[in-house]
Short mmCIF file of C-alpha atoms in Angstrom, two decimals:
data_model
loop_
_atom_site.label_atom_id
_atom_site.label_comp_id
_atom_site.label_asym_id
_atom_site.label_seq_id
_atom_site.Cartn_x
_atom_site.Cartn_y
_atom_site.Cartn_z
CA UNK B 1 -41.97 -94.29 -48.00
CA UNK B 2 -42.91 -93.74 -51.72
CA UNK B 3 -45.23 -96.96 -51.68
CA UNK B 4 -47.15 -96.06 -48.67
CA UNK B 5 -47.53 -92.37 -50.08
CA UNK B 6 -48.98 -94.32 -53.50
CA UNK B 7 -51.01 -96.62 -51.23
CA UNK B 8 -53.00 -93.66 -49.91
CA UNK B 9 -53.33 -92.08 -52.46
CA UNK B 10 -55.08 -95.00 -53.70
CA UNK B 11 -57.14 -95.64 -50.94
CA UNK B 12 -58.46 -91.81 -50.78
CA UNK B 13 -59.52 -93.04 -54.61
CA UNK B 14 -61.29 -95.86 -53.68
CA UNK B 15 -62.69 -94.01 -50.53
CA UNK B 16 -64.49 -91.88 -52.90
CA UNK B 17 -62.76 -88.55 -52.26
CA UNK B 18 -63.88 -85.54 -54.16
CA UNK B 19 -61.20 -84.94 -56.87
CA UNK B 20 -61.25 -88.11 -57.75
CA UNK B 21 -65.24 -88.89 -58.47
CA UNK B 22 -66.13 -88.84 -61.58
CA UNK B 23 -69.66 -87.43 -61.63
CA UNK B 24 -72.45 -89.45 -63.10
CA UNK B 25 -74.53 -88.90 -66.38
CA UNK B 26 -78.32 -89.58 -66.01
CA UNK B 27 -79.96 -89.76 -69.25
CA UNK B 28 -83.54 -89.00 -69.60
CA UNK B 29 -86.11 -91.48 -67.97
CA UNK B 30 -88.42 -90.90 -70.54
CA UNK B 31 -86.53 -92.69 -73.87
CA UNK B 32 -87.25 -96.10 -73.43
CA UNK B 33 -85.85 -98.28 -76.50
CA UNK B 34 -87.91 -101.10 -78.02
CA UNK B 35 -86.45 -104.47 -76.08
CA UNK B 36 -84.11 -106.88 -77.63
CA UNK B 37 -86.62 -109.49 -77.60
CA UNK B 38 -89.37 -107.31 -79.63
CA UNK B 39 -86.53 -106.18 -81.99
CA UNK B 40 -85.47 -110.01 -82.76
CA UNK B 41 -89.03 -111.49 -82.83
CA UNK B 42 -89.45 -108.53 -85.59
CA UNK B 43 -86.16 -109.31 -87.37
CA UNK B 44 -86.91 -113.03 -87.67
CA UNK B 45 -90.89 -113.15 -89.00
CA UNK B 46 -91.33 -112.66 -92.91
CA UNK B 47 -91.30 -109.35 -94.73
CA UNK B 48 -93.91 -107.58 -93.19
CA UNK B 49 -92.63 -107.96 -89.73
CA UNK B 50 -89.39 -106.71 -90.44
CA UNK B 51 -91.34 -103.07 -90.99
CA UNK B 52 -92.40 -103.58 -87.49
CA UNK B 53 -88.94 -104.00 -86.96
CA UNK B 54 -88.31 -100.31 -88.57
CA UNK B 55 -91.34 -99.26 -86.97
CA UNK B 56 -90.13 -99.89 -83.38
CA UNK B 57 -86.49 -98.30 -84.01
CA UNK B 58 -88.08 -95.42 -85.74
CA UNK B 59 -90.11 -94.52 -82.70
CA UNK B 60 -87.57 -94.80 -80.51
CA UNK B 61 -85.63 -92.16 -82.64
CA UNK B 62 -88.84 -90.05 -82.86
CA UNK B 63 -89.82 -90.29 -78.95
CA UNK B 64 -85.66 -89.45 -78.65
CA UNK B 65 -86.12 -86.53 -80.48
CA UNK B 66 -89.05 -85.21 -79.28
CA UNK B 67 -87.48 -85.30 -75.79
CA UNK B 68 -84.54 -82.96 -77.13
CA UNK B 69 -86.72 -80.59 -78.49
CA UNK B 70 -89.37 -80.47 -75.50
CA UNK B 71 -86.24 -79.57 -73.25
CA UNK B 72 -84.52 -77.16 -74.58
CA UNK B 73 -83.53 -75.44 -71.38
CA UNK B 74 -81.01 -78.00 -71.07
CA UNK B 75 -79.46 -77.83 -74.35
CA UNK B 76 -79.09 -73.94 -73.86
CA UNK B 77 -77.56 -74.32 -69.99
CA UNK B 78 -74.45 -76.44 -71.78
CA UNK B 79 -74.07 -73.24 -74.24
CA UNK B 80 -74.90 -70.47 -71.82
CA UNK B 81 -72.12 -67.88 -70.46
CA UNK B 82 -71.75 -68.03 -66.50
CA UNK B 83 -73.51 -66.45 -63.89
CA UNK B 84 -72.40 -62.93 -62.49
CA UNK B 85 -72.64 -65.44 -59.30
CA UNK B 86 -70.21 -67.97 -60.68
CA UNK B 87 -68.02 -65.06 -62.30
CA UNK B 88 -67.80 -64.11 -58.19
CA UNK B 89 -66.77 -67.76 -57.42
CA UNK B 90 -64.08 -67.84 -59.02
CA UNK B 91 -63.10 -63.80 -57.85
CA UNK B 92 -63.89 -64.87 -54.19
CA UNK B 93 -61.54 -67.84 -54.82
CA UNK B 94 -58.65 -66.29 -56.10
CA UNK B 95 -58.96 -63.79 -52.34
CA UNK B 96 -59.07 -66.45 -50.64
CA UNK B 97 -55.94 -68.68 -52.45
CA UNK B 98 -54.11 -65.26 -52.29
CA UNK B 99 -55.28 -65.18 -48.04
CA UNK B 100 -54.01 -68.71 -47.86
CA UNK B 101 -50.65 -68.13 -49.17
CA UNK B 102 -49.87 -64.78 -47.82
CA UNK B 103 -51.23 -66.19 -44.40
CA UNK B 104 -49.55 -70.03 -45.11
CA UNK B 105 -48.19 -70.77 -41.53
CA UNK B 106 -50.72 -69.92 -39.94
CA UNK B 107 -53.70 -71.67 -41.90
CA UNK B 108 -51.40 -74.83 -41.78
CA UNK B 109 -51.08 -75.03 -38.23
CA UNK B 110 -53.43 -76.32 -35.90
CA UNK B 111 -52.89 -75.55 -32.07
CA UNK B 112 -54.76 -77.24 -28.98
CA UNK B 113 -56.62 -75.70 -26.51
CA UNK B 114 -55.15 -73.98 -23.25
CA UNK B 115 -51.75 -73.57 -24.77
CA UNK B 116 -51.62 -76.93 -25.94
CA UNK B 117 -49.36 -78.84 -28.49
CA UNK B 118 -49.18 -76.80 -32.32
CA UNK B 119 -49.00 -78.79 -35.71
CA UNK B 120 -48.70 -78.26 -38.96
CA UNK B 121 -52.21 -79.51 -40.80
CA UNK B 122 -52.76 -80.10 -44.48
CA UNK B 123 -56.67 -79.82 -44.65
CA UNK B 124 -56.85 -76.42 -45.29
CA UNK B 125 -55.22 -76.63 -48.17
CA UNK B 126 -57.85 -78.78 -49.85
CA UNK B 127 -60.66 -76.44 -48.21
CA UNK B 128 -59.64 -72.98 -49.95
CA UNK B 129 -58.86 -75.31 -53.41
CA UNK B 130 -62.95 -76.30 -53.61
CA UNK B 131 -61.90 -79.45 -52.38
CA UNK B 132 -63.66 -80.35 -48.97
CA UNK B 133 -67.51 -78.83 -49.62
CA UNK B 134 -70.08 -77.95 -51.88
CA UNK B 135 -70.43 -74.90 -50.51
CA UNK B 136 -66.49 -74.03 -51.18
CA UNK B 137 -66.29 -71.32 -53.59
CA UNK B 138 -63.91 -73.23 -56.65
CA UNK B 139 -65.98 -76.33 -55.72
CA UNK B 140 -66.35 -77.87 -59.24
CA UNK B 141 -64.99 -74.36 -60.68
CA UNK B 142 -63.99 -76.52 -63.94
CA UNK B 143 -67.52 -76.56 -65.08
CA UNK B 144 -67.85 -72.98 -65.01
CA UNK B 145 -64.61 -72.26 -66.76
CA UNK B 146 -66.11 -73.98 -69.19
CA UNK B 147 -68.92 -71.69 -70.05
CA UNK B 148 -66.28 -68.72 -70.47
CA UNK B 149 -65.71 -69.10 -74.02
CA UNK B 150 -69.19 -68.75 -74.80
CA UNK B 151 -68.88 -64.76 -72.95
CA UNK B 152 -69.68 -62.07 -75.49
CA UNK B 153 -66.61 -59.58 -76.14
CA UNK B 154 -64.36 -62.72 -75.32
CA UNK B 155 -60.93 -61.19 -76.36
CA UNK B 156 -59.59 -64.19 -79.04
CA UNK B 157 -56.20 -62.56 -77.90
CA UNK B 158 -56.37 -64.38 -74.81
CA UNK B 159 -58.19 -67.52 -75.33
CA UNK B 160 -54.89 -69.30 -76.00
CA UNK B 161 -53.48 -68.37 -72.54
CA UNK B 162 -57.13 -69.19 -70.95
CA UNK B 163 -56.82 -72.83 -71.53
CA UNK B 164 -53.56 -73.35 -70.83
CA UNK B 165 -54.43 -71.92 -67.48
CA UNK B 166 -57.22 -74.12 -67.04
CA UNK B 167 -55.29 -77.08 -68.01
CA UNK B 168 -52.50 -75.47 -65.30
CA UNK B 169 -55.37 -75.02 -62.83
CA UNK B 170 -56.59 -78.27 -63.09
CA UNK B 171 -52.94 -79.97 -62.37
CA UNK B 172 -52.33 -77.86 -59.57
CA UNK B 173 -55.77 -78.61 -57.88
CA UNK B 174 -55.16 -81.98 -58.41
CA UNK B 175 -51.66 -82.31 -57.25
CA UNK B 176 -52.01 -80.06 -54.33
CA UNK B 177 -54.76 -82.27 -52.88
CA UNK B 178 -52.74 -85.38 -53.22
CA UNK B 179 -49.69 -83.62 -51.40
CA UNK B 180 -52.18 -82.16 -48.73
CA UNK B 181 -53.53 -85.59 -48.53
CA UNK B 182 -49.89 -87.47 -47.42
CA UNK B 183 -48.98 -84.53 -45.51
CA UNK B 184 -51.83 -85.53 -43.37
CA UNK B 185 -50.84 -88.94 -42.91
CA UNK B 186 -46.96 -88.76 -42.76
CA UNK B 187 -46.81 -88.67 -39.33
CA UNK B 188 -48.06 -92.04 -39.18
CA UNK B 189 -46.65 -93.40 -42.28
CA UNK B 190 -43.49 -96.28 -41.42
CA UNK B 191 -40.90 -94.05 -40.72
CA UNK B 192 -42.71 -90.59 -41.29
CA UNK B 193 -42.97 -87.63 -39.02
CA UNK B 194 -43.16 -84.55 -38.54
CA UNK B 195 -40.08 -83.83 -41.42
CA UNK B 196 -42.81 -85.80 -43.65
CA UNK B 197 -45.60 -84.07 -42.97
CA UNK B 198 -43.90 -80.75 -43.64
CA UNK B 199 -41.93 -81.80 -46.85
CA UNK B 200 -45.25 -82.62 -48.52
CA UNK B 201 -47.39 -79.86 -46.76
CA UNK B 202 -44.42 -77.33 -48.62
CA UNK B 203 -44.97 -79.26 -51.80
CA UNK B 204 -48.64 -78.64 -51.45
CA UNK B 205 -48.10 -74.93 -51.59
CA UNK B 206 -45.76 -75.24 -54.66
CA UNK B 207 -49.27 -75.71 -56.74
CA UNK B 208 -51.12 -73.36 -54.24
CA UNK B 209 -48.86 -70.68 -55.88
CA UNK B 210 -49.49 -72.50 -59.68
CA UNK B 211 -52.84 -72.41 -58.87
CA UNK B 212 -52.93 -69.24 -57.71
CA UNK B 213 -51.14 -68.00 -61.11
CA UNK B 214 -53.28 -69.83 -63.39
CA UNK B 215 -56.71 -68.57 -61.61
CA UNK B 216 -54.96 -64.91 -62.33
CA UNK B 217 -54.86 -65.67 -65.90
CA UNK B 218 -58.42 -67.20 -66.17
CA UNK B 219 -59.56 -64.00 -64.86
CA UNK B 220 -57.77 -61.63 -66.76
CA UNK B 221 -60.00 -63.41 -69.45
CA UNK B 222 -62.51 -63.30 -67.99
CA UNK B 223 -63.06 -59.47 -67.07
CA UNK B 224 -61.53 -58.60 -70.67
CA UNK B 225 -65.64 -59.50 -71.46
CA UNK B 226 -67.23 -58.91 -68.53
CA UNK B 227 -66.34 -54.92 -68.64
#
């Protein structure tokens, strides 16, 4: 039973699922280094060539630098506080987590139409942690925790207990969507079932409610400067 757990777990990795996707760095189309072969025709002619050679580095650490400084917008962005909008992400968020786990059962279960068949279904859980769309309130909510510390009126009181919640929040999203991920599956795992799917759909609520803690804390921080 453990193995096949692992085994989708590792095939939701390879699938591409969200908390699991690194996101990729694009660097600037606009810095193009010298090539190797101009850099070792420089480095092997006589004197004078090799200041061609310093000539072509130094202009790629010039045209580098004048990049930086004609886009500063960027530079600021990575040092800015967040939005009023992405202060109400993460309040929004933290209603809805609280919604979910007052209102567990009956998020979790899916019935059929007409009366039909009821059964207990994991994907909510990964919906109200940011986990299913872009458009999900905590989607990515990491990247604006980040930006908190640079809030004016920051309370340096609290800062210690801000990212150990974050570091708490980030363990409990990712945990909760691996249990909400078997729980889906463990009806048709060898020698799953229903018992299965509920065992890890309860363990998926254990780090709702850590979750749900360490979003209270990150908050608490967070309107200490925002009022």
């Amino acid at each position: 039973m453990v193995k096949s757990s692992i085994a989708l777990v590792a095939a939701a990795m390879a699938s591409g699922a969200t908390a699991f996707t690194a996101p990729k760095v694009s660097f600037p189309s606009t810095i193009i280094p010298p090539s190797s072969t101009a850099i070792h025709a420089a480095a092997t002619q006589p004197t004078t060539s090799r200041r061609s050679l310093l000539s072509l580095t130094g202009s790629a650490f010039a045209t580098t630098l004048l990049t930086t400084a004609a886009s500063p917008n960027a530079a600021y962005a990575a040092n800015a506080p967040p939005t009023p909008a992405e202060i109400d992400r993460i309040k929004t968020g933290y209603k809805n987590i609280q919604y979910l786990l007052a209102n567990w059962e009956q998020e979790t279960t899916v019935c059929r139409e007409n009366g039909g068949e009821c059964k207990r279904d994991a994907d909510p859980v990964r919906r109200y942690m940011g986990l299913r769309s872009t458009t999900d309130p905590l989607f990515q909510i990491e990247k604006v925790f980040a930006k908190v510390r640079f809030m004016e009126d920051l309370d340096p009181d609290k800062l210690d207990a801000f990212f150990e919640a974050t570091e708490n929040w980030n363990t409990a999203m990712n945990m909760s969507n691996s249990m909400a991920f078997i729980s889906q599956f463990g009806e048709y795992n060898p020698g799953g079932g229903k018992d299965e799917v509920l065992k890890y759909l309860n363990e998926a609520q254990t780090q709702v409610v850590l979750a749900e803690k360490a979003l209270a804390v990150i908050l608490d921080c967070v309107n200490s400067a925002a009022s």
